[in-house]
PDB file of C-alpha atoms in Angstrom:
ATOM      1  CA  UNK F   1       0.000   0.000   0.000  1.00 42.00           C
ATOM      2  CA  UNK F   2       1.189   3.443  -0.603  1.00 53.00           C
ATOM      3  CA  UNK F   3       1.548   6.054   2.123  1.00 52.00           C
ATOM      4  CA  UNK F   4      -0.765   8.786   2.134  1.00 59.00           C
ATOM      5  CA  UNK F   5       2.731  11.107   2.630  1.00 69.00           C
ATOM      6  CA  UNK F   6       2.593  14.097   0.264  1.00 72.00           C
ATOM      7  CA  UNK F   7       5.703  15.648  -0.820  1.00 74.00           C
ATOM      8  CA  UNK F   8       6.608  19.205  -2.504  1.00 87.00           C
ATOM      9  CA  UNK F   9       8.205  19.016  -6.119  1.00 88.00           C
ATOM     10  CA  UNK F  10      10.645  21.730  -5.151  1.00 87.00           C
ATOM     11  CA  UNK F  11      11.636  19.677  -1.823  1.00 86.00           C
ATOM     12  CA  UNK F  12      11.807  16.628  -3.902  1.00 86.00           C
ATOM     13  CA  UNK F  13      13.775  18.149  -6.729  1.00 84.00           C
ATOM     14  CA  UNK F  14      16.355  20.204  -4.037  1.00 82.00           C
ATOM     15  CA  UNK F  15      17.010  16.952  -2.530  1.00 84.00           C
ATOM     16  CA  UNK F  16      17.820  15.165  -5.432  1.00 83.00           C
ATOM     17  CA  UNK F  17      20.170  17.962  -6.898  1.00 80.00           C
ATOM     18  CA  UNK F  18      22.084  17.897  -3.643  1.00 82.00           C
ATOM     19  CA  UNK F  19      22.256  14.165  -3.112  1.00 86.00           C
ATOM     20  CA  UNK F  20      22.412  13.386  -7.310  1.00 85.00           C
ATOM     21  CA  UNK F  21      23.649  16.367  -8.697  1.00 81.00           C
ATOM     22  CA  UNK F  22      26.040  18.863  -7.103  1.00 85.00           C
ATOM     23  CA  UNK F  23      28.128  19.201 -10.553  1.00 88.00           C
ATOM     24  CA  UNK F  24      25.398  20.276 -12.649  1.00 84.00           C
ATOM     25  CA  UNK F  25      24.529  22.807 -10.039  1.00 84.00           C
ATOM     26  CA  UNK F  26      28.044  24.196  -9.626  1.00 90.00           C
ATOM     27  CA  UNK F  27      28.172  24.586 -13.345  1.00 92.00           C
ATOM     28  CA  UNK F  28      24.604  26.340 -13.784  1.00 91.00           C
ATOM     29  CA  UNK F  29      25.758  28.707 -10.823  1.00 93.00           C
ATOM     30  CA  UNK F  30      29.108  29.094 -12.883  1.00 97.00           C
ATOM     31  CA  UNK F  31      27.475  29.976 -16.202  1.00 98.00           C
ATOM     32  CA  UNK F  32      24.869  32.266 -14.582  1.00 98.00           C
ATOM     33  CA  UNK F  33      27.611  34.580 -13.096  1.00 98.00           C
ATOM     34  CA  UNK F  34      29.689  34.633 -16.486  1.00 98.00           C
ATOM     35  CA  UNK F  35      26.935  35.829 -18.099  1.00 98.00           C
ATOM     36  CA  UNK F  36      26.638  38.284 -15.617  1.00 98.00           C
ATOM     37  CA  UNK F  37      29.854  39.559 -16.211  1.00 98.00           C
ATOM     38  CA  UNK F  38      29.505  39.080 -19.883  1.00 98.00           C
ATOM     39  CA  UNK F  39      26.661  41.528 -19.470  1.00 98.00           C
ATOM     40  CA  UNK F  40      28.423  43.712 -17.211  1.00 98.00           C
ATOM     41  CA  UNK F  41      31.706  43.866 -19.175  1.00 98.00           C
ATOM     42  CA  UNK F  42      29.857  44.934 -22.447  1.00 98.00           C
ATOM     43  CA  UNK F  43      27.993  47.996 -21.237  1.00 98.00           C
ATOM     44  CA  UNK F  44      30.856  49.272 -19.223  1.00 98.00           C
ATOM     45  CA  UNK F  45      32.490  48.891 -22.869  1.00 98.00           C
ATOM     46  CA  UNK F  46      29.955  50.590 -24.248  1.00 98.00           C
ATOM     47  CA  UNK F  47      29.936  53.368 -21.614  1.00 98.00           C
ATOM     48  CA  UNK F  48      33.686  53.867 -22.244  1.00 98.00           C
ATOM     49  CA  UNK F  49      33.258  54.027 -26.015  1.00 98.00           C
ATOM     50  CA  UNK F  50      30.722  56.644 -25.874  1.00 98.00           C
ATOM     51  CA  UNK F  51      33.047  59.118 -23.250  1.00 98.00           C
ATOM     52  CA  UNK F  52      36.110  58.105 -25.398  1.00 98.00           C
ATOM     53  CA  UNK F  53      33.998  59.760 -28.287  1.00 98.00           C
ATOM     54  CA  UNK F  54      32.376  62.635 -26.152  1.00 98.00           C
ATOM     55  CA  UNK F  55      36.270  63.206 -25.417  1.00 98.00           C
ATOM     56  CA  UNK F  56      37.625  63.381 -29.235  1.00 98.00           C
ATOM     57  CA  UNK F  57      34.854  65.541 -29.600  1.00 98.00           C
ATOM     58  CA  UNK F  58      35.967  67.766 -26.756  1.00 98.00           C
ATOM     59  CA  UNK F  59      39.692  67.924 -28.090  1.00 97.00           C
ATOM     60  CA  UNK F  60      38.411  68.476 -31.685  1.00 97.00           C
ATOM     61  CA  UNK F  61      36.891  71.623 -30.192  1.00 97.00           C
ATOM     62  CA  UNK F  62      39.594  72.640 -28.298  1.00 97.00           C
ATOM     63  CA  UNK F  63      41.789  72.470 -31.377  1.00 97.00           C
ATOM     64  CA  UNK F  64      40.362  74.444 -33.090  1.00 97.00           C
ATOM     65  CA  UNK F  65      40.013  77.344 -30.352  1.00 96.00           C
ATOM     66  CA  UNK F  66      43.890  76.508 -30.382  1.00 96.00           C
ATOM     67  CA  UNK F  67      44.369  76.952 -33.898  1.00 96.00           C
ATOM     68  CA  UNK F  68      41.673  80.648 -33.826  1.00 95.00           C
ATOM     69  CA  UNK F  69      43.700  81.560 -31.091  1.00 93.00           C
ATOM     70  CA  UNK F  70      47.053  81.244 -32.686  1.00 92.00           C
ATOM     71  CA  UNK F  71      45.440  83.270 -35.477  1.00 90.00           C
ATOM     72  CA  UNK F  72      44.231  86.105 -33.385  1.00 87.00           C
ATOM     73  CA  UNK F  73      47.755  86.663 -31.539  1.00 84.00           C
ATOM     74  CA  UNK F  74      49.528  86.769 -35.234  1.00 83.00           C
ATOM     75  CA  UNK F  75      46.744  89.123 -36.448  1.00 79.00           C
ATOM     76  CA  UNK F  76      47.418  91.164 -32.975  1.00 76.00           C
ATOM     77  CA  UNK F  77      51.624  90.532 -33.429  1.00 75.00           C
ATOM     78  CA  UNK F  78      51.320  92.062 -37.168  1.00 73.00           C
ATOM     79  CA  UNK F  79      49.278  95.374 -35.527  1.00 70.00           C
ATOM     80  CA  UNK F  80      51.659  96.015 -32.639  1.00 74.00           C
ATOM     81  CA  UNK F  81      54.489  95.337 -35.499  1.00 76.00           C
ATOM     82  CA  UNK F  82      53.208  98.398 -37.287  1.00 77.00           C
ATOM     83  CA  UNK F  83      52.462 100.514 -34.075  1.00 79.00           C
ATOM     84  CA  UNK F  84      56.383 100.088 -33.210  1.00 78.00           C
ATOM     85  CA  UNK F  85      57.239 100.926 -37.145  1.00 79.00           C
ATOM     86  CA  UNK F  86      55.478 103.884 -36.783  1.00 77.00           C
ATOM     87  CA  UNK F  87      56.420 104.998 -33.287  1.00 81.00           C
ATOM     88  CA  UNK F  88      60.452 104.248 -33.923  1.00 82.00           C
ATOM     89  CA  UNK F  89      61.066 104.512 -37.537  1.00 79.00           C
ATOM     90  CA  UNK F  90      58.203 107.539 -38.530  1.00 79.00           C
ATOM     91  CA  UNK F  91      58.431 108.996 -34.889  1.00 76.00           C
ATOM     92  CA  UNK F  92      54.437 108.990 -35.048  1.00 74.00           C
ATOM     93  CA  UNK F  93      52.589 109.284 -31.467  1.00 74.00           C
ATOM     94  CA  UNK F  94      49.421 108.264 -30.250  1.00 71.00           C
ATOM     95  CA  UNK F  95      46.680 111.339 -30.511  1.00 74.00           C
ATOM     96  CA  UNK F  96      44.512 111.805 -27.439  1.00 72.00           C
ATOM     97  CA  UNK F  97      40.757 112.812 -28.981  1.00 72.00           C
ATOM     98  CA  UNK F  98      39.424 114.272 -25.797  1.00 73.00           C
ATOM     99  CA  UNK F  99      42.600 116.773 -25.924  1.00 65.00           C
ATOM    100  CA  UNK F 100      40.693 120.195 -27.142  1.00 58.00           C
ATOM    101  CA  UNK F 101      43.894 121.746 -28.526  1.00 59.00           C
ATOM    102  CA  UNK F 102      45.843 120.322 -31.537  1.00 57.00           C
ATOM    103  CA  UNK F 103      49.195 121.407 -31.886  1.00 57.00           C
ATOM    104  CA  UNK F 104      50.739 121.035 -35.552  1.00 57.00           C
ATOM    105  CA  UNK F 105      54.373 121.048 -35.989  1.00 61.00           C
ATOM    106  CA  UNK F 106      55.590 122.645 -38.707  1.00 55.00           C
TER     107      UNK F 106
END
């Protein structure tokens, strides 16, 4: 006659993976975390991609400010070249416009 016992089919199946079958559940632990990581691994991958662009973008930028800027201070250099020029070589001076009397020199 059969007993009128009544087991769980989780209890039943938990007892037989860790009487039966400890390898199978070391290696479905195993392959859960390495996907895990595999997961992990490719969106911090990802992540670093997209700041690695976000920086060439920055430094793009930035090079050309450089490059304006180097531009500007020539532009500037060549003026203050011809202020000297004139102040040294043509003895020009600067004229005040808020001075009320001129004086001309013959």
């Amino acid at each position: 006659m059969i007993g009128n016992e009544r087991h769980g089919l989780v209890g039943i199946i938990g007892g037989d993976l860790l009487r039966h079958g400890k390898l199978p559940v070391i290696l479905l632990v195993a392959v859960v975390i390495s996907a895990i990581l595999v997961v992990t691994t490719a969106h911090e991958t990802r992540r670093l991609t997209a700041q690695r662009e976000q920086l060439v973008l920055e430094r793009d930028a930035l090079d050309i400010e450089w490059r304006n800027l180097i531009l500007e201070e020539n532009a500037l250099g060549d003026h203050s070249r011809v202020e000297r020029i004139a102040t040294e070589k043509m003895l020009m001076q600067h004229v005040d416009p808020s001075q009320e009397n001129i004086v001309v020199q013959p």
